[in-house]
């Protein structure tokens, strides 16, 4: 068989492989026959050779009669991959004759899957499985590669391209492999010292804007790409907009924004930004009864705080006249009628509670003139509220309730905050929203999936009036566990003083989250990394907290504080001993700067860091034991304790182990020097610690309703906490950088305790700070906890 070796080499096998193959008594003659069939005894392209080899090595006995057919399919370029050959062998197996069309179909001949398609499908797959992938990381890569390759649309795609795409997207989502991805051997009980170490979620380098270029958002049309009822509408539109992407964020000014809106803001502003477009902030102010000035102000403040600047701020009420004129047109076209039905009658005509037959009301076919006349009287204020409405004449036969003659106008006598008493007829959301989108030349009207059914009626109305038609696209709204988003319900908690106000830090209103100290960047990253799909998402608040921690870990200076001080005396130091200790604002990050604190004979540590009863798994301070003090050179050893008459430990006597041979301590605790000459310690007048407002993840489903689910311990106030003098440098630095107006933007990591921010109740004299006298300026310090240091630290601080 040795003479076959050079033949095998000619078709592309390696020397080694050729030798092995030649020795194989079954494979060698088969491969030689296949080479004969293919007439490539003098050599061929290596790609073809590999395919021939695959055929020879896998062909079955029952398929053998069709060997020449398969060889031909390889040499003519129809079969390009091993996968196709395998399918081909399976197909011809046992067949007396072959129908070429059926063969081609079964083996994917001519099917081209572009890298772009692979990318889209992989993106979709990853989005659908994001929670699992984020949680289980690279462990899911293997199974998911198999799953993706099984996708129908990728049946004939190049496996290598799929793998590379999946690898790339995993990398973008999770960052490089790290210790979490090392296969775990069964570990022994983790050491206590490990448990105490600050746990920090690894920062993941993800381009937060990627959601706008990938996945479902990437498939949206380009401006100009959506068909109009009359083509000239698009020509005019493009002439005006120059083909720019235009989006809008259209809140109703009847409440404060919540975390769900952070998604709407990011999607609308972000999509436009990603495509060099612009975004309107449009107050949808068509219901004068619910609107209040404070909501208008808060909404724009919040949008700006999140880092977005509207291209224009508009109001639906800007268009009342235009909307009215179009209503007249709609009536003249016979597509609207005034209707005297009551709400109950309308409900009954729409099939009632049990979805019965729908019937037209007697007003539906009244003459156009009569409707025009009554609509005019509506406008003149000659009807009472609720006596008559203008309804659109849509399609009662349509299965979509949004076609059942929606109300376009109603009579309301409440003065409007902008138009006063100019109008007593107000257009409804259903009538207004699409038309104002059209007036403003919105290209992509991005909204949540609750509006899916409204999409058709949206298009119906703009087409009926022959005005420019935007495209509506819906995404799943964002919701988090353990909270309430409903405006009505929050209002109820506010009026019943169950929370302090709309900006109570325990709420998930954006003003509340802001006052809790959460940085806007953390919110945006949270939203962006969740991505945009059409699925409704209820996200575990723990994921939100993790995002906040990640951001604060990178940005917040560290400060040693003790919330429950315990006095420690280092008996071998002189009464007037003072050593300056330099403390980095963030370990291993020189750019964050440093501050200096005194180290003296008398210190305070956190009571939680001392135990009278020592145990083997306890590494902090206990009688007879050495423990490290953060940033201090030598450890201290507890040699004695002093108690008060009730038996409480009031002082711990220690030895500073500066001249004995000491062992490197197992753990380090934080501390604050008692050094009045240097202003140390600094008193923290109030430390406010939040726990979740509700006891359950779904308060609405709790027994007795959400009001019955309130966690009485959700706010606790700690008085008597202490901080090092580092707080002065950090506050001065923050005032220098930000002006110091938004107190909540002074954020810290209190070492080993949690993330905190300065409360607005803090008494801080900014002028004095600017004059360099921060000690005098900072008079009454109140801090709020933003988030715990790690997920399970719930009750411990
Ligand atoms: C989205 O919804 C579809 C169908 O409702 C479901 O099959 C899919 O798993 C969902 N994806 C996610 C990420 O929840
Ligand atoms: C997570 O993904 C892995 C790998 O694809 C799969 O085996 C597992 O069932 C998934 N778990 C969940 C909860 O979907
Ligand atoms: C929208 O485009 C039309 C032309 O299609 C133009 O007349 C109109 O002024 C534009 N609207 C706004 C608010 O810019
Ligand atoms: C801190 O908590 C108090 C009490 O709930 C609240 O009134 C205040 O607004 C909070 N401040 C910040 C900045 O979150
Ligand atoms: C949310 O996360 C917490 C902590 O990881 C977990 O106990 C809880 O079951 C999660 N809830 C849901 C709905 O996934
Ligand atoms: C948010 O999710 C909860 C379930 O966790 C649900 O009861 C509530 O209605 C949702 N809220 C919104 C506004 O979708
Ligand atoms: C703040 O700015 C002032 C004047 O610009 C400067 O003198 C001072 O050192 C700065 N303080 C800090 C902490 O950076």
Tab-separated table of N, CA and C in Angstrom, residues 523-614:
chain	number	residue	atom	x	y	z
A	523	UNK	N	-27.029	53.526	36.510
A	523	UNK	CA	-28.382	53.225	36.011
A	523	UNK	C	-28.334	52.981	34.510
A	524	UNK	N	-27.652	53.877	33.801
A	524	UNK	CA	-27.577	53.721	32.350
A	524	UNK	C	-26.913	52.403	31.967
A	525	UNK	N	-25.818	52.089	32.638
A	525	UNK	CA	-25.138	50.835	32.303
A	525	UNK	C	-26.007	49.630	32.614
A	526	UNK	N	-26.725	49.730	33.687
A	526	UNK	CA	-27.640	48.645	34.051
A	526	UNK	C	-28.640	48.413	32.919
A	527	UNK	N	-29.245	49.493	32.475
A	527	UNK	CA	-30.262	49.390	31.424
A	527	UNK	C	-29.652	48.892	30.118
A	528	UNK	N	-28.506	49.467	29.760
A	528	UNK	CA	-27.918	49.135	28.469
A	528	UNK	C	-27.439	47.692	28.427
A	529	UNK	N	-26.892	47.239	29.549
A	529	UNK	CA	-26.375	45.876	29.524
A	529	UNK	C	-27.480	44.843	29.548
A	530	UNK	N	-28.647	45.222	30.013
A	530	UNK	CA	-29.770	44.285	29.922
A	530	UNK	C	-30.187	44.121	28.475
A	531	UNK	N	-29.909	45.164	27.698
A	531	UNK	CA	-30.238	45.087	26.285
A	531	UNK	C	-31.709	45.327	26.044
A	532	UNK	N	-32.076	45.318	24.784
A	532	UNK	CA	-33.445	45.607	24.408
A	532	UNK	C	-34.006	44.443	23.624
A	533	UNK	N	-35.018	43.825	24.167
A	533	UNK	CA	-35.726	42.805	23.412
A	533	UNK	C	-37.200	43.089	23.568
A	534	UNK	N	-38.007	42.330	22.879
A	534	UNK	CA	-39.434	42.587	23.003
A	534	UNK	C	-39.995	41.938	24.258
A	535	UNK	N	-39.198	41.146	24.945
A	535	UNK	CA	-39.700	40.502	26.167
A	535	UNK	C	-39.787	41.496	27.305
A	536	UNK	N	-40.817	41.300	28.088
A	536	UNK	CA	-40.954	42.085	29.297
A	536	UNK	C	-39.963	41.511	30.305
A	537	UNK	N	-39.247	42.354	30.980
A	537	UNK	CA	-38.256	41.813	31.896
A	537	UNK	C	-38.506	42.279	33.308
A	538	UNK	N	-38.563	41.343	34.213
A	538	UNK	CA	-38.578	41.694	35.629
A	538	UNK	C	-37.206	41.316	36.152
A	539	UNK	N	-36.425	42.302	36.486
A	539	UNK	CA	-35.038	42.055	36.844
A	539	UNK	C	-34.900	42.045	38.363
A	540	UNK	N	-34.146	41.098	38.823
A	540	UNK	CA	-33.880	40.992	40.249
A	540	UNK	C	-33.147	42.260	40.714
A	541	UNK	N	-33.638	42.883	41.761
A	541	UNK	CA	-32.981	44.089	42.270
A	541	UNK	C	-31.530	43.817	42.635
A	542	UNK	N	-31.220	42.566	42.953
A	542	UNK	CA	-29.828	42.270	43.299
A	542	UNK	C	-28.912	42.567	42.112
A	543	UNK	N	-29.459	42.442	40.904
A	543	UNK	CA	-28.632	42.753	39.730
A	543	UNK	C	-28.399	44.242	39.597
A	544	UNK	N	-29.422	44.987	39.965
A	544	UNK	CA	-29.279	46.441	39.936
A	544	UNK	C	-28.222	46.854	40.962
A	545	UNK	N	-28.358	46.320	42.168
A	545	UNK	CA	-27.391	46.640	43.214
A	545	UNK	C	-25.971	46.287	42.775
A	546	UNK	N	-25.827	45.160	42.105
A	546	UNK	CA	-24.495	44.733	41.666
A	546	UNK	C	-23.902	45.761	40.706
A	547	UNK	N	-24.751	46.286	39.841
A	547	UNK	CA	-24.285	47.287	38.873
A	547	UNK	C	-23.850	48.559	39.601
A	548	UNK	N	-24.638	48.930	40.595
A	548	UNK	CA	-24.326	50.141	41.350
A	548	UNK	C	-22.992	49.972	42.076
A	549	UNK	N	-22.828	48.804	42.698
A	549	UNK	CA	-21.571	48.513	43.381
A	549	UNK	C	-20.387	48.571	42.421
A	550	UNK	N	-20.590	47.985	41.263
A	550	UNK	CA	-19.499	47.941	40.287
A	550	UNK	C	-19.054	49.354	39.953
A	551	UNK	N	-20.036	50.224	39.735
A	551	UNK	CA	-19.677	51.597	39.383
A	551	UNK	C	-19.007	52.305	40.555
A	552	UNK	N	-19.583	52.143	41.732
A	552	UNK	CA	-19.026	52.837	42.898
A	552	UNK	C	-17.655	52.293	43.260
A	553	UNK	N	-17.470	51.011	43.058
A	553	UNK	CA	-16.166	50.438	43.362
A	553	UNK	C	-15.084	51.146	42.555
A	554	UNK	N	-15.419	51.494	41.318
A	554	UNK	CA	-14.432	52.143	40.467
A	554	UNK	C	-14.277	53.624	40.744
A	555	UNK	N	-15.291	54.240	41.340
A	555	UNK	CA	-15.281	55.698	41.385
A	555	UNK	C	-15.296	56.313	42.780
A	556	UNK	N	-15.726	55.565	43.782
A	556	UNK	CA	-15.920	56.195	45.092
A	556	UNK	C	-14.659	56.096	45.944
A	557	UNK	N	-14.229	57.219	46.534
A	557	UNK	CA	-13.084	57.154	47.434
A	557	UNK	C	-13.417	56.354	48.691
A	558	UNK	N	-12.397	55.735	49.267
A	558	UNK	CA	-12.584	54.949	50.484
A	558	UNK	C	-12.392	55.837	51.696
A	559	UNK	N	-13.190	55.563	52.694
A	559	UNK	CA	-13.073	56.309	53.938
A	559	UNK	C	-13.292	55.338	55.086
A	560	UNK	N	-12.424	55.432	56.090
A	560	UNK	CA	-12.636	54.579	57.258
A	560	UNK	C	-13.644	55.259	58.184
A	561	UNK	N	-14.675	54.551	58.524
A	561	UNK	CA	-15.687	55.062	59.450
A	561	UNK	C	-16.017	53.946	60.420
A	562	UNK	N	-16.494	54.273	61.587
A	562	UNK	CA	-17.038	53.225	62.449
A	562	UNK	C	-18.422	53.671	62.879
A	563	UNK	N	-19.363	52.801	62.738
A	563	UNK	CA	-20.733	53.185	63.056
A	563	UNK	C	-21.033	52.969	64.533
A	564	UNK	N	-20.390	51.956	65.117
A	564	UNK	CA	-20.594	51.710	66.541
A	564	UNK	C	-19.210	51.637	67.185
A	565	UNK	N	-18.726	52.764	67.678
A	565	UNK	CA	-17.321	52.820	68.100
A	565	UNK	C	-17.033	52.046	69.386
A	566	UNK	N	-15.869	51.442	69.428
A	566	UNK	CA	-15.361	50.817	70.643
A	566	UNK	C	-13.933	51.347	70.842
A	567	UNK	N	-13.673	51.813	72.059
A	567	UNK	CA	-12.392	52.455	72.332
A	567	UNK	C	-11.282	51.414	72.494
A	568	UNK	N	-10.141	51.722	71.881
A	568	UNK	CA	-8.976	50.849	71.997
A	568	UNK	C	-7.805	51.702	72.485
A	569	UNK	N	-7.114	51.225	73.510
A	569	UNK	CA	-5.951	51.976	73.993
A	569	UNK	C	-4.700	51.138	73.745
A	570	UNK	N	-3.719	51.740	73.072
A	570	UNK	CA	-2.455	51.032	72.822
A	570	UNK	C	-1.510	51.397	73.951
A	571	UNK	N	-1.409	50.513	74.923
A	571	UNK	CA	-0.820	50.903	76.194
A	571	UNK	C	0.677	51.194	76.115
A	572	UNK	N	1.334	50.664	75.131
A	572	UNK	CA	2.775	50.903	75.050
A	572	UNK	C	3.129	52.127	74.208
A	573	UNK	N	2.145	52.930	73.803
A	573	UNK	CA	2.471	54.172	73.090
A	573	UNK	C	2.356	55.347	74.055
A	574	UNK	N	3.183	56.377	73.800
A	574	UNK	CA	3.146	57.568	74.651
A	574	UNK	C	1.837	58.307	74.427
A	575	UNK	N	1.396	59.041	75.454
A	575	UNK	CA	0.133	59.770	75.342
A	575	UNK	C	0.127	60.719	74.154
A	576	UNK	N	1.279	61.306	73.849
A	576	UNK	CA	1.310	62.296	72.772
A	576	UNK	C	1.853	61.708	71.457
A	577	UNK	N	1.848	60.392	71.371
A	577	UNK	CA	2.344	59.768	70.144
A	577	UNK	C	1.409	60.071	68.966
A	578	UNK	N	1.993	60.584	67.871
A	578	UNK	CA	1.209	60.788	66.642
A	578	UNK	C	2.049	60.370	65.445
A	579	UNK	N	1.523	59.491	64.650
A	579	UNK	CA	2.210	59.141	63.413
A	579	UNK	C	1.262	59.444	62.257
A	580	UNK	N	1.808	60.038	61.185
A	580	UNK	CA	0.961	60.281	60.017
A	580	UNK	C	0.910	59.032	59.166
A	581	UNK	N	-0.283	58.639	58.842
A	581	UNK	CA	-0.444	57.454	58.001
A	581	UNK	C	-1.106	57.891	56.700
A	582	UNK	N	-0.478	57.501	55.592
A	582	UNK	CA	-1.040	57.868	54.295
A	582	UNK	C	-1.984	56.763	53.829
A	583	UNK	N	-3.196	57.161	53.538
A	583	UNK	CA	-4.226	56.196	53.161
A	583	UNK	C	-4.661	56.472	51.722
A	584	UNK	N	-4.535	55.502	50.851
A	584	UNK	CA	-4.982	55.741	49.472
A	584	UNK	C	-6.511	55.891	49.412
A	585	UNK	N	-6.980	56.772	48.551
A	585	UNK	CA	-8.430	56.882	48.380
A	585	UNK	C	-9.001	55.638	47.736
A	586	UNK	N	-8.143	54.962	46.968
A	586	UNK	CA	-8.560	53.668	46.445
A	586	UNK	C	-7.316	52.814	46.294
A	587	UNK	N	-7.278	51.683	46.953
A	587	UNK	CA	-6.083	50.852	46.862
A	587	UNK	C	-5.725	50.537	45.398
A	588	UNK	N	-4.449	50.527	45.108
A	588	UNK	CA	-3.943	50.192	43.772
A	588	UNK	C	-4.443	51.126	42.676
A	589	UNK	N	-4.848	52.350	43.037
A	589	UNK	CA	-5.286	53.293	42.009
A	589	UNK	C	-4.813	54.687	42.429
A	590	UNK	N	-3.577	54.977	42.065
A	590	UNK	CA	-2.955	56.214	42.521
A	590	UNK	C	-3.709	57.442	42.012
A	591	UNK	N	-4.361	57.304	40.860
A	591	UNK	CA	-5.055	58.446	40.282
A	591	UNK	C	-6.171	58.955	41.196
A	592	UNK	N	-6.649	58.101	42.075
A	592	UNK	CA	-7.724	58.527	42.975
A	592	UNK	C	-7.188	59.352	44.148
A	593	UNK	N	-5.868	59.468	44.257
A	593	UNK	CA	-5.309	60.299	45.318
A	593	UNK	C	-5.247	59.583	46.660
A	594	UNK	N	-4.909	60.355	47.668
A	594	UNK	CA	-4.726	59.768	48.995
A	594	UNK	C	-5.042	60.825	50.035
A	595	UNK	N	-5.132	60.388	51.270
A	595	UNK	CA	-5.283	61.353	52.353
A	595	UNK	C	-4.470	60.866	53.554
A	596	UNK	N	-4.242	61.787	54.491
A	596	UNK	CA	-3.391	61.461	55.622
A	596	UNK	C	-4.225	61.474	56.900
A	597	UNK	N	-4.032	60.448	57.711
A	597	UNK	CA	-4.754	60.417	58.981
A	597	UNK	C	-3.754	60.186	60.104
A	598	UNK	N	-4.064	60.698	61.290
A	598	UNK	CA	-3.166	60.462	62.416
A	598	UNK	C	-3.386	59.071	63.003
A	599	UNK	N	-2.294	58.532	63.571
A	599	UNK	CA	-2.369	57.256	64.284
A	599	UNK	C	-1.853	57.523	65.688
A	600	UNK	N	-2.666	57.223	66.688
A	600	UNK	CA	-2.329	57.637	68.058
A	600	UNK	C	-2.575	56.509	69.053
A	601	UNK	N	-2.352	56.841	70.310
A	601	UNK	CA	-2.491	55.861	71.394
A	601	UNK	C	-3.937	55.369	71.553
A	602	UNK	N	-4.883	56.308	71.396
A	602	UNK	CA	-6.294	55.917	71.570
A	602	UNK	C	-6.978	55.854	70.205
A	603	UNK	N	-7.659	54.772	69.954
A	603	UNK	CA	-8.323	54.569	68.661
A	603	UNK	C	-9.763	54.138	68.886
A	604	UNK	N	-10.545	54.195	67.802
A	604	UNK	CA	-11.875	53.587	67.830
A	604	UNK	C	-11.949	52.542	66.739
A	605	UNK	N	-12.519	51.424	67.091
A	605	UNK	CA	-12.788	50.412	66.070
A	605	UNK	C	-14.284	50.121	66.109
A	606	UNK	N	-14.770	49.373	65.124
A	606	UNK	CA	-16.177	49.012	65.120
A	606	UNK	C	-16.410	47.900	66.133
A	607	UNK	N	-17.449	48.070	66.945
A	607	UNK	CA	-17.740	47.074	67.974
A	607	UNK	C	-17.872	45.668	67.361
A	608	UNK	N	-18.350	45.648	66.125
A	608	UNK	CA	-18.537	44.347	65.465
A	608	UNK	C	-17.208	43.645	65.195
A	609	UNK	N	-16.099	44.389	65.315
A	609	UNK	CA	-14.792	43.783	65.049
A	609	UNK	C	-14.126	43.239	66.316
A	610	UNK	N	-14.854	43.244	67.418
A	610	UNK	CA	-14.303	42.701	68.653
A	610	UNK	C	-15.234	41.632	69.223
A	611	UNK	N	-14.634	40.569	69.723
A	611	UNK	CA	-15.420	39.536	70.391
A	611	UNK	C	-14.718	39.115	71.655
A	612	UNK	N	-15.488	38.989	72.722
A	612	UNK	CA	-14.872	38.529	73.962
A	612	UNK	C	-14.576	37.036	73.865
A	613	UNK	N	-15.485	36.311	73.221
A	613	UNK	CA	-15.307	34.876	73.051
A	613	UNK	C	-14.630	34.611	71.714
A	614	UNK	N	-13.419	34.231	71.763
A	614	UNK	CA	-12.688	33.947	70.527
A	614	UNK	C	-13.119	32.578	69.995
